[in-house]
Tab-separated table of C-alpha atoms and ligand atoms in Angstrom:
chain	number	residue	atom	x	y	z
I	1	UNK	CA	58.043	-1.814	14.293
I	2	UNK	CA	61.087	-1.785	17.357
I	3	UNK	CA	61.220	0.651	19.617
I	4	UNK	CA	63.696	2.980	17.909
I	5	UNK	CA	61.472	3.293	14.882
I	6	UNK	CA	58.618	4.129	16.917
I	7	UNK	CA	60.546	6.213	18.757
I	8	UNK	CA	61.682	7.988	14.802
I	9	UNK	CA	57.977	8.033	14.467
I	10	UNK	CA	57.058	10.446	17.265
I	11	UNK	CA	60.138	12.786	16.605
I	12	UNK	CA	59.048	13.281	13.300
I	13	UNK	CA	55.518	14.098	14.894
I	14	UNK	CA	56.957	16.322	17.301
I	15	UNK	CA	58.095	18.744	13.633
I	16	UNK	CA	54.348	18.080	12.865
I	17	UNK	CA	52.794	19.303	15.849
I	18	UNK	CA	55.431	22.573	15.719
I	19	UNK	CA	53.930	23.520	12.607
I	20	UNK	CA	50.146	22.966	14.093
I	21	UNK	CA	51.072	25.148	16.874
I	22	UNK	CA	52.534	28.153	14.254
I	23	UNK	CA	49.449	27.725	12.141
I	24	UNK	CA	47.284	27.872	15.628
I	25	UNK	CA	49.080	30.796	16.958
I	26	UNK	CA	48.349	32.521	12.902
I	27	UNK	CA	44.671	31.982	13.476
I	28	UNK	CA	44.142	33.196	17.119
I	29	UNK	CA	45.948	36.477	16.160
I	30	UNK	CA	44.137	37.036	13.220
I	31	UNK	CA	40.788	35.902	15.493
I	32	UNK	CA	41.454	38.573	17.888
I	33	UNK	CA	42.211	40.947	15.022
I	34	UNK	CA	38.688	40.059	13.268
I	35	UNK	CA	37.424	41.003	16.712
I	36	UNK	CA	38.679	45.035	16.838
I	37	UNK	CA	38.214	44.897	13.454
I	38	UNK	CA	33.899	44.340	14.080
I	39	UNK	CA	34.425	46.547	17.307
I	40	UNK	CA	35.888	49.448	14.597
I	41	UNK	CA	33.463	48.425	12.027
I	42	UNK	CA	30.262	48.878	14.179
I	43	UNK	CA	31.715	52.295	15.830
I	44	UNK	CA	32.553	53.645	12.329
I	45	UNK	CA	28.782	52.072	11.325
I	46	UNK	CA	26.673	54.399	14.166
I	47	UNK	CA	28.897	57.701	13.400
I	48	UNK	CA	27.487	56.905	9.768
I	49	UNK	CA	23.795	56.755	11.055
I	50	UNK	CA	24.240	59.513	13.712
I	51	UNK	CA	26.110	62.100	11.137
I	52	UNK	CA	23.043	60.844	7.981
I	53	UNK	CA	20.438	61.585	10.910
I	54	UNK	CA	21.753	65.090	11.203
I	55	UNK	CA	21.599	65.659	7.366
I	56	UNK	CA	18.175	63.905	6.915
I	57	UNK	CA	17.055	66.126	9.483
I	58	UNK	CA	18.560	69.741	8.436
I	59	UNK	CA	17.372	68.383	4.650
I	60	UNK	CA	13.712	68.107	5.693
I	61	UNK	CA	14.058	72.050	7.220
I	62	UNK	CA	15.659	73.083	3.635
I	63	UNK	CA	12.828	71.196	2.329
I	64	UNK	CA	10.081	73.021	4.200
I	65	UNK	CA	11.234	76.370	3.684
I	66	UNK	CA	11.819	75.998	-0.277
I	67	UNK	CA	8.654	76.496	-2.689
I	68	UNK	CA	10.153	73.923	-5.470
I	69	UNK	CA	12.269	70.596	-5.220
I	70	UNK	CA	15.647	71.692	-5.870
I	71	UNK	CA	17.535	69.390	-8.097
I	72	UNK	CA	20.419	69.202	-5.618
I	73	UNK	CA	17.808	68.208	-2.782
I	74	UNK	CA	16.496	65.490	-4.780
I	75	UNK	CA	20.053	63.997	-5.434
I	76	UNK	CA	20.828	64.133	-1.956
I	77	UNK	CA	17.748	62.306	-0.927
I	78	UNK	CA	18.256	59.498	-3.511
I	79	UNK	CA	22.237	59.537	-2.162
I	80	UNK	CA	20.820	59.044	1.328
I	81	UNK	CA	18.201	55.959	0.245
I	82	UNK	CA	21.237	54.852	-1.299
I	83	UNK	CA	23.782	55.033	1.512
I	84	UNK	CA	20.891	53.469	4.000
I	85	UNK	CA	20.656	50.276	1.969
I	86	UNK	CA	24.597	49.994	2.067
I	87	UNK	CA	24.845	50.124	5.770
I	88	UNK	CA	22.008	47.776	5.859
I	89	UNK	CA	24.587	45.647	3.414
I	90	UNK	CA	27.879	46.323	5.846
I	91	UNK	CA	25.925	45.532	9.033
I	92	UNK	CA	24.899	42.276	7.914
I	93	UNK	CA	28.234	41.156	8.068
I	94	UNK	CA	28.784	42.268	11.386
I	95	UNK	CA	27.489	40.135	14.360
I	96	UNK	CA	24.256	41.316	16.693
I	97	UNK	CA	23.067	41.420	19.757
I	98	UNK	CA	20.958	38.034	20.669
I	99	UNK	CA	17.218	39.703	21.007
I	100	UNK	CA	15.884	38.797	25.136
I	101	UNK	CA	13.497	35.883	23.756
I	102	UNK	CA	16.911	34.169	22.840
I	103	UNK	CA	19.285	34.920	25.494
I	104	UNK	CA	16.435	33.418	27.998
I	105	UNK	CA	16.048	30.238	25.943
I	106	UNK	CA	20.088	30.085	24.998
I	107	UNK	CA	22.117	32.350	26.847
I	108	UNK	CA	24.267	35.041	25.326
I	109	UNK	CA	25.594	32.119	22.640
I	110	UNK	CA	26.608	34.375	19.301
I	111	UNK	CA	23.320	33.207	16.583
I	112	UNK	CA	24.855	35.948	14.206
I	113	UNK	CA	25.527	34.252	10.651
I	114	UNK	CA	28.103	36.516	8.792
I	115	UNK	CA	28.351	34.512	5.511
I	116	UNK	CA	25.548	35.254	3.035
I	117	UNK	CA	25.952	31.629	1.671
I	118	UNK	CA	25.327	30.524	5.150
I	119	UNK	CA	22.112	32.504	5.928
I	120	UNK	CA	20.954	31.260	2.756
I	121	UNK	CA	22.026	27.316	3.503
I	122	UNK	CA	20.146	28.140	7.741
I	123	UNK	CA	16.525	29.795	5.664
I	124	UNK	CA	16.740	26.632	2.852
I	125	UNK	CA	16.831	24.487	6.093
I	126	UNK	CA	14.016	26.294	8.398
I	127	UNK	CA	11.835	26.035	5.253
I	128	UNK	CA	12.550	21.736	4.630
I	129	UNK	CA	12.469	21.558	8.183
I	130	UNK	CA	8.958	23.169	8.567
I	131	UNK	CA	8.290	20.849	5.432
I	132	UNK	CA	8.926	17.246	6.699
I	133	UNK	CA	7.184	18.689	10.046
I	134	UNK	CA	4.170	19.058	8.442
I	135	UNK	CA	4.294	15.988	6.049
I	136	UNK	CA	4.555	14.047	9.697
I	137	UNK	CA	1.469	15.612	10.886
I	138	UNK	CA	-0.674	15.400	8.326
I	139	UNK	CA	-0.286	11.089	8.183
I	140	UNK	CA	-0.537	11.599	12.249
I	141	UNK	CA	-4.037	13.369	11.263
I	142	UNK	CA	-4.962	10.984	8.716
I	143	UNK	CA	-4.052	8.084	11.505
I	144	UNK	CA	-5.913	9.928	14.414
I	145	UNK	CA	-9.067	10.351	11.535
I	146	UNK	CA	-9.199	6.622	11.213
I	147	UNK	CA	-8.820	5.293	14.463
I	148	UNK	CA	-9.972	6.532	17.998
I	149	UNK	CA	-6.374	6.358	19.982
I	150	UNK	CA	-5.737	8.068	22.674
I	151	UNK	CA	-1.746	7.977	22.819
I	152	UNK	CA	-1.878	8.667	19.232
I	153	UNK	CA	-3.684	11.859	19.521
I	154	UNK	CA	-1.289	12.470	22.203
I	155	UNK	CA	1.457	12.061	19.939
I	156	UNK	CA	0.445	14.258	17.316
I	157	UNK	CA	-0.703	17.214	19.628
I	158	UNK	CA	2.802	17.108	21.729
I	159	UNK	CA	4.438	17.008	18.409
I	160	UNK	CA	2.710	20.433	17.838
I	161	UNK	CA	4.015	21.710	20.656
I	162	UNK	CA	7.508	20.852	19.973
I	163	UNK	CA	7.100	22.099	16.741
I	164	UNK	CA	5.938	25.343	17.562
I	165	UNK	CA	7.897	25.834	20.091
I	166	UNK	CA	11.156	25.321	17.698
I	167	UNK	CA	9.649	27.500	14.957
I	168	UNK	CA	9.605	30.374	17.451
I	169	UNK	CA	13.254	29.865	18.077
I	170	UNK	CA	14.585	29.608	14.474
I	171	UNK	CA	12.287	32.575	13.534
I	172	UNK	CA	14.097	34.575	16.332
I	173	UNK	CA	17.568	33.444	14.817
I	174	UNK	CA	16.174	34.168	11.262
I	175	UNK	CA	15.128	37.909	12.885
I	176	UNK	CA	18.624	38.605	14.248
I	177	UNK	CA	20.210	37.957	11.164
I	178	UNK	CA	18.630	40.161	9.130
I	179	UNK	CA	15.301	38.497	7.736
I	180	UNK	CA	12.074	40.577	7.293
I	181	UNK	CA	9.511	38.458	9.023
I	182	UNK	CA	6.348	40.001	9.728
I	183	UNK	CA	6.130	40.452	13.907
I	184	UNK	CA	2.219	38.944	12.962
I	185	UNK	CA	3.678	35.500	11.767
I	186	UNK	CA	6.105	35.307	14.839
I	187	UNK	CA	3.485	36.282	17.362
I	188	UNK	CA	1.260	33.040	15.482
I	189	UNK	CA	3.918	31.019	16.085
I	190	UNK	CA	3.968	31.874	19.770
I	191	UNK	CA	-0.443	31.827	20.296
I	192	UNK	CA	-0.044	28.545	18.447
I	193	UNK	CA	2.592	27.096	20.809
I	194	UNK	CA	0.028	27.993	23.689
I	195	UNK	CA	-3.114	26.347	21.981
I	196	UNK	CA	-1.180	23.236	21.595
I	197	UNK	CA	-0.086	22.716	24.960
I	198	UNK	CA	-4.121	23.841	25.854
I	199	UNK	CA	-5.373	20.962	23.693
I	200	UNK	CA	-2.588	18.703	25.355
I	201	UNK	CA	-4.384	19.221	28.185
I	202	UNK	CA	-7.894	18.930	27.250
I	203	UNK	CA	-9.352	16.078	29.611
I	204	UNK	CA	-10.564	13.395	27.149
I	205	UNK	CA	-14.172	13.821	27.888
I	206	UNK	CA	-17.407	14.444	25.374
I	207	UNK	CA	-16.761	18.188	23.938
I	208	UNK	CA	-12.936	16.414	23.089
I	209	UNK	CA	-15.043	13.672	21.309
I	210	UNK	CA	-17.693	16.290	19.937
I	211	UNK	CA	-13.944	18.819	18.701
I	212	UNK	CA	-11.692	15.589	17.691
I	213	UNK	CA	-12.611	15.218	14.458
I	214	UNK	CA	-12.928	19.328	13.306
I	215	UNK	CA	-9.401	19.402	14.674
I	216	UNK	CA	-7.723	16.190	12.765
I	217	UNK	CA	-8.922	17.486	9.333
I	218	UNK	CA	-8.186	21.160	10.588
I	219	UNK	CA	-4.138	19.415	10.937
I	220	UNK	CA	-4.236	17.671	7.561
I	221	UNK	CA	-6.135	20.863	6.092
I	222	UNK	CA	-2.608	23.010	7.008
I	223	UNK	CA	-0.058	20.442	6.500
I	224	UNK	CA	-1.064	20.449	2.762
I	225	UNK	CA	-1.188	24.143	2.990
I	226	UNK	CA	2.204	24.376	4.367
I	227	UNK	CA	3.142	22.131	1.344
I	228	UNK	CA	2.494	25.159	-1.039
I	229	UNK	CA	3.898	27.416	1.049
I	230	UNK	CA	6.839	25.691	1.369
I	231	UNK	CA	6.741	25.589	-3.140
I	232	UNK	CA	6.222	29.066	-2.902
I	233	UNK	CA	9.055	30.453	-0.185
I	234	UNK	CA	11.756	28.157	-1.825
I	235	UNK	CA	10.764	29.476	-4.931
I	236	UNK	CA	11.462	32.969	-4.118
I	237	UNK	CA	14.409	31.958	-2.028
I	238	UNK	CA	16.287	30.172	-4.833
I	239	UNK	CA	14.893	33.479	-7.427
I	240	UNK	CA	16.550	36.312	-5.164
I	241	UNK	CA	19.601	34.361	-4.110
I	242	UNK	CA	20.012	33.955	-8.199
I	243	UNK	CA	19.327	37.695	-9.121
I	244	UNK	CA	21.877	38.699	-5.886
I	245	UNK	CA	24.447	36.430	-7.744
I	246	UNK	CA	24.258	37.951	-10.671
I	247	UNK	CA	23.659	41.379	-9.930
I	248	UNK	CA	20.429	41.583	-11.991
I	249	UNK	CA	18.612	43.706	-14.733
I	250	UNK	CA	15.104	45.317	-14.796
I	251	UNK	CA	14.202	42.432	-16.806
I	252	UNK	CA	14.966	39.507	-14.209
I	253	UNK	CA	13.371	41.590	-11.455
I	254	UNK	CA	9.974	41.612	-13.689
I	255	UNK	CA	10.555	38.180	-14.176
I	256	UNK	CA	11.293	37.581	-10.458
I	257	UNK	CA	7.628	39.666	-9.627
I	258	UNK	CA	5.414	37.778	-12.319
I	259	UNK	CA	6.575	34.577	-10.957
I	260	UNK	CA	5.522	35.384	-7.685
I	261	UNK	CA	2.284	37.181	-8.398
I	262	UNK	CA	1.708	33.645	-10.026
I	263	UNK	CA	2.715	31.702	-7.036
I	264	UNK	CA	0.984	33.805	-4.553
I	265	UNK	CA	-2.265	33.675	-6.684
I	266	UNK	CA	-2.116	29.878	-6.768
I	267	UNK	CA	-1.575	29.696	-2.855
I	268	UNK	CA	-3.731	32.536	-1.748
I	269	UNK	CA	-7.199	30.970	-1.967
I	270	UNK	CA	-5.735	27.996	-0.243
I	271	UNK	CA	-4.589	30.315	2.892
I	272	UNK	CA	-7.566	32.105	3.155
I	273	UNK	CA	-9.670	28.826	2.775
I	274	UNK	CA	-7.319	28.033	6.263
I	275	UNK	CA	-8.905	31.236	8.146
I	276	UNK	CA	-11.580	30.342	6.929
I	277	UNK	CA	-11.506	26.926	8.820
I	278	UNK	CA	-10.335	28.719	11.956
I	279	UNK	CA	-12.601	31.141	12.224
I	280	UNK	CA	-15.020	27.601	11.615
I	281	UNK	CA	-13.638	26.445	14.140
I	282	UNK	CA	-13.705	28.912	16.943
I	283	UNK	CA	-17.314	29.156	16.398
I	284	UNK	CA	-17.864	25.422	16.853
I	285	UNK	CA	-15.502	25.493	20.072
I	286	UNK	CA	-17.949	28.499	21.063
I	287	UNK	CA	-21.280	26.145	20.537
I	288	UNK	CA	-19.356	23.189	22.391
I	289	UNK	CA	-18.496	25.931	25.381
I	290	UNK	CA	-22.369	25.493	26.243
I	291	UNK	CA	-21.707	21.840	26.939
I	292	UNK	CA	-22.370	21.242	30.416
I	293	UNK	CA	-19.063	18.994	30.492
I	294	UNK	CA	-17.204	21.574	28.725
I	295	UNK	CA	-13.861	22.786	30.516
I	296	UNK	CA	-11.624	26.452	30.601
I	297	UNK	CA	-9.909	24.440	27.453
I	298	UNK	CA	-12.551	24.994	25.005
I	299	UNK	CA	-13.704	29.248	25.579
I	300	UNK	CA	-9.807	29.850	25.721
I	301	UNK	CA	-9.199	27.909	22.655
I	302	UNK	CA	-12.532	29.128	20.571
I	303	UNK	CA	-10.874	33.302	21.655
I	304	UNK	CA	-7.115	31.972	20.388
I	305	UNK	CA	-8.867	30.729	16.791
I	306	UNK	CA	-10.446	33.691	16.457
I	307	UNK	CA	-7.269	35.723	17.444
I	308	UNK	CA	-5.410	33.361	15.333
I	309	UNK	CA	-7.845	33.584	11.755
I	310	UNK	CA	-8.447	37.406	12.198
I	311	UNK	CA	-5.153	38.257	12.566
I	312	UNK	CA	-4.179	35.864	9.775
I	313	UNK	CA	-6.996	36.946	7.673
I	314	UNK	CA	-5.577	40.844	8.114
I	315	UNK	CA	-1.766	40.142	7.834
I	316	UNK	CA	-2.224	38.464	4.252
I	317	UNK	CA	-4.509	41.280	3.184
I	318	UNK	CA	-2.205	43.539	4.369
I	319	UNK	CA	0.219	41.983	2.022
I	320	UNK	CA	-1.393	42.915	-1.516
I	321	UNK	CA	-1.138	46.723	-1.033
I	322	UNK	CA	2.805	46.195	0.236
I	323	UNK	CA	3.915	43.880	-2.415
I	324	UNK	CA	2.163	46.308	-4.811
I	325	UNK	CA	4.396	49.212	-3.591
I	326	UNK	CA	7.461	47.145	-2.959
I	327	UNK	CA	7.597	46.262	-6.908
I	328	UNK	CA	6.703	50.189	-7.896
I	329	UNK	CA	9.651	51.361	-5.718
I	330	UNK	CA	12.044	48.389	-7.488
I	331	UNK	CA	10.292	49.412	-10.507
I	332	UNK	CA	11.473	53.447	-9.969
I	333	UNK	CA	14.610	52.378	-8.257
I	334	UNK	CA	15.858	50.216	-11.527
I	335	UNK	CA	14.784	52.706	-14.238
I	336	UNK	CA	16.738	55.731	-12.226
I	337	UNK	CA	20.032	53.049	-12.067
I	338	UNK	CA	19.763	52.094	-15.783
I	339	UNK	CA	19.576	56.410	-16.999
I	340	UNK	CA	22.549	57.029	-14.482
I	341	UNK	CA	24.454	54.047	-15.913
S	401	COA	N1	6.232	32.242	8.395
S	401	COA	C1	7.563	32.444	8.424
S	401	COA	N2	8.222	33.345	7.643
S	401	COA	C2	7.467	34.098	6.817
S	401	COA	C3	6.067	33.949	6.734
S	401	COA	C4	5.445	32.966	7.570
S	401	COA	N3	4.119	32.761	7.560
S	401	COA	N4	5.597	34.826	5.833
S	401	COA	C5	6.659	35.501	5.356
S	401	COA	N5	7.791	35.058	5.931
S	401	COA	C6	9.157	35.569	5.725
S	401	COA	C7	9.628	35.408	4.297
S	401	COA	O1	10.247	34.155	4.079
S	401	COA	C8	10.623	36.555	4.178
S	401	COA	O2	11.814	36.176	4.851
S	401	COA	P1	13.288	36.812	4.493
S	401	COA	O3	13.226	38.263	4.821
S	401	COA	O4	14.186	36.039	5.410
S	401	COA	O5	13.523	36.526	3.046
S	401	COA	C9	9.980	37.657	5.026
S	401	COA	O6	9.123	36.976	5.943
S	401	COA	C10	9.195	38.684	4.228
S	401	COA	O7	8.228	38.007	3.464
S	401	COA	P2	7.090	38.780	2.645
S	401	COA	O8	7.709	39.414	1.452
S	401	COA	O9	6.304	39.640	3.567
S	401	COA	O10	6.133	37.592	2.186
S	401	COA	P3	6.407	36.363	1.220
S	401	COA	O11	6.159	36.791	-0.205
S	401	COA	O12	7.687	35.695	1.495
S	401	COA	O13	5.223	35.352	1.675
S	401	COA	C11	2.975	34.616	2.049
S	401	COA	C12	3.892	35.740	1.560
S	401	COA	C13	1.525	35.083	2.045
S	401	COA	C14	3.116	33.403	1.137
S	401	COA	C15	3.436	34.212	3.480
S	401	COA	O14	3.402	35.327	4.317
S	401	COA	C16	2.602	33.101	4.059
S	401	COA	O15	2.794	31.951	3.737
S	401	COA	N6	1.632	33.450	4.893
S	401	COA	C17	0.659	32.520	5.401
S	401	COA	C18	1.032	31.902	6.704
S	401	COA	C19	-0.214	31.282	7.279
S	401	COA	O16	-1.265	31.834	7.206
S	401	COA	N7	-0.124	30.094	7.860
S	401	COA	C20	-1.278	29.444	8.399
S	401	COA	C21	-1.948	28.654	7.337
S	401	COA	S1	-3.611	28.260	7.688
């Protein structure tokens, strides 16, 4: 190439870059406009909620004050249920407030995911990431098992830590866009963060030796545990992202719930054989406590098990009676759709 075709070359760039700078221009006008147009959304979303407040409210007085359910009473209150789930719909397009956990750890960065393809794509990962997480720990636990190695018991306990730690971050993301984790499994997260970083600084003296072992099979106990769990949450990720594409029938939902009662009968023994083992093991951290070596490590740790199993134990419990209710309102909600349609 000479100098004048070179020269050709970069004029003919120059009509290039016009065009970038039209197309650029395009899509920070229509940014800005995507902007007022969340601002008018959101204002548009509370008069909604403020104005179905007042109705709810001056309903339940009609309500009181009537002997029998008026027909027209019992439309409106279905309309309402209705209306509720459809903002719930529009605002999870819309983009949230970070909650304060976040904006200490990452500022007031926008976490709000407005694509439901996306939010789908960021659980899928959370669950694969929790997934090879725990397939590393458990050969760290079956390594630490075999041989007595101080840096390698390091390893696997800061690992914890780390992990932890990130769960409690992506479960905050997961909560601001719109997913239903239980406050319980969160708070877990969190106490389990703490324990960690307490066992990370156990001094490596005889109640360690005495714990080691309980502890290592306690790790590999979980990370097969959180094997099933992860067969069971992908399952009912992939189910409901398949009935929400197709807009579903009674049938699929029935299908949907008998898969799941399946799935959560297979991996319930298995969970409560894991509260089991912590509830094991804050009463063996209790008996080493009377170890004249022992240190502040192993009371505080043998009070966090405990916290840790009974909550666990009560949360999943909990769960039976919801799921049971959850299905009879689907159950109700479907028939009542089908006779209008
Ligand atoms: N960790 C993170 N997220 C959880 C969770 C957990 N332990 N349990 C439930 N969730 C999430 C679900 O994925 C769902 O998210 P979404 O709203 O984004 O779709 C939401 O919370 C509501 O779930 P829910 O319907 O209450 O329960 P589920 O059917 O999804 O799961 C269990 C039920 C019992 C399988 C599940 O709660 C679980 O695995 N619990 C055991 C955890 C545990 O004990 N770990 C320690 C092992 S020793």
């Amino acid at each position: 190439m000479d100098i004048e075709e070179v020269q050709k070359e970069w004029e003919d760039l120059r009509v290039d870059f016009k065009r970038l700078e039209t197309i650029n221009k395009d899509y920070a006008t229509k940014l800005e406009e995507v902007g007022d147009l969340q601002g008018a959304c959101m204002k548009e979303l509370n008069h909604q909620r403020y104005r179905m407040s007042l109705i709810a409210n001056a309903l339940k007085s009609v309500d009181k004050k009537s002997i029998e359910k008026d027909e027209r009473l019992l439309t409106l209150e279905k309309e309402i249920m209705k209306r509720k789930a459809m903002l719930h719909e529009i605002e999870a397009t819309l983009p949230k407030q970070n909650s304060l956990y976040l904006k200490i750890i990452l500022g007031n960065v926008n976490v709000s995911i407005l694509n439901k393809n996306d939010k789908f794509k960021y659980k899928d990962e959370y669950e694969k990431f929790k997934l090879i997480l725990s397939a590393i720990a458990f050969v760290l636990a079956v390594l630490n098992l075999l041989i007595d190695f101080r840096p390698l018991q390091l390893i696997m306990i800061f690992l914890l830590v780390w992990y932890y730690c990130t769960l409690t971050i992506r479960e905050s993301i997961l909560k601001v866009n719109g997913s239903r984790i239980k406050g319980w499994w969160r708070l877990h997260h969190f106490i389990s963060t703490a324990v960690a970083g307490i066992i990370l600084v156990w001094p490596q003296n005889e109640p360690w030796n005495e714990f080691r072992h309980t502890f290592m099979w306690f790790i590999a106990y979980i990370s097969v545990v959180q094997y099933m769990q992860f067969r069971y949450q992908s399952g009912v990720l992939y189910r409901l992202k398949a009935l929400g594409a197709r807009h579903n029938m009674d049938i699929t939902i029935e299908g949907f719930h008998s898969w799941m009662w399946r799935g959560l009968s297979y991996l319930l023994p298995f969970l409560f054989g894991g509260y089991m083992f912590q509830l094991y093991i804050a009463y063996t951290l209790y008996q080493i406590s009377y170890h004249p070596e022992a240190t502040w490590q192993v009371p505080v740790l043998s009070m966090s098990f405990l916290l840790i199993g009974i909550g666990n134990t009560a949360t999943t419990l909990m769960l039976i009676p919801q799921k049971l209710s959850e299905q009879d309102q689907k159950w109700r909600q479907n028939k009542g759709e089908a006779k209008t349609e």
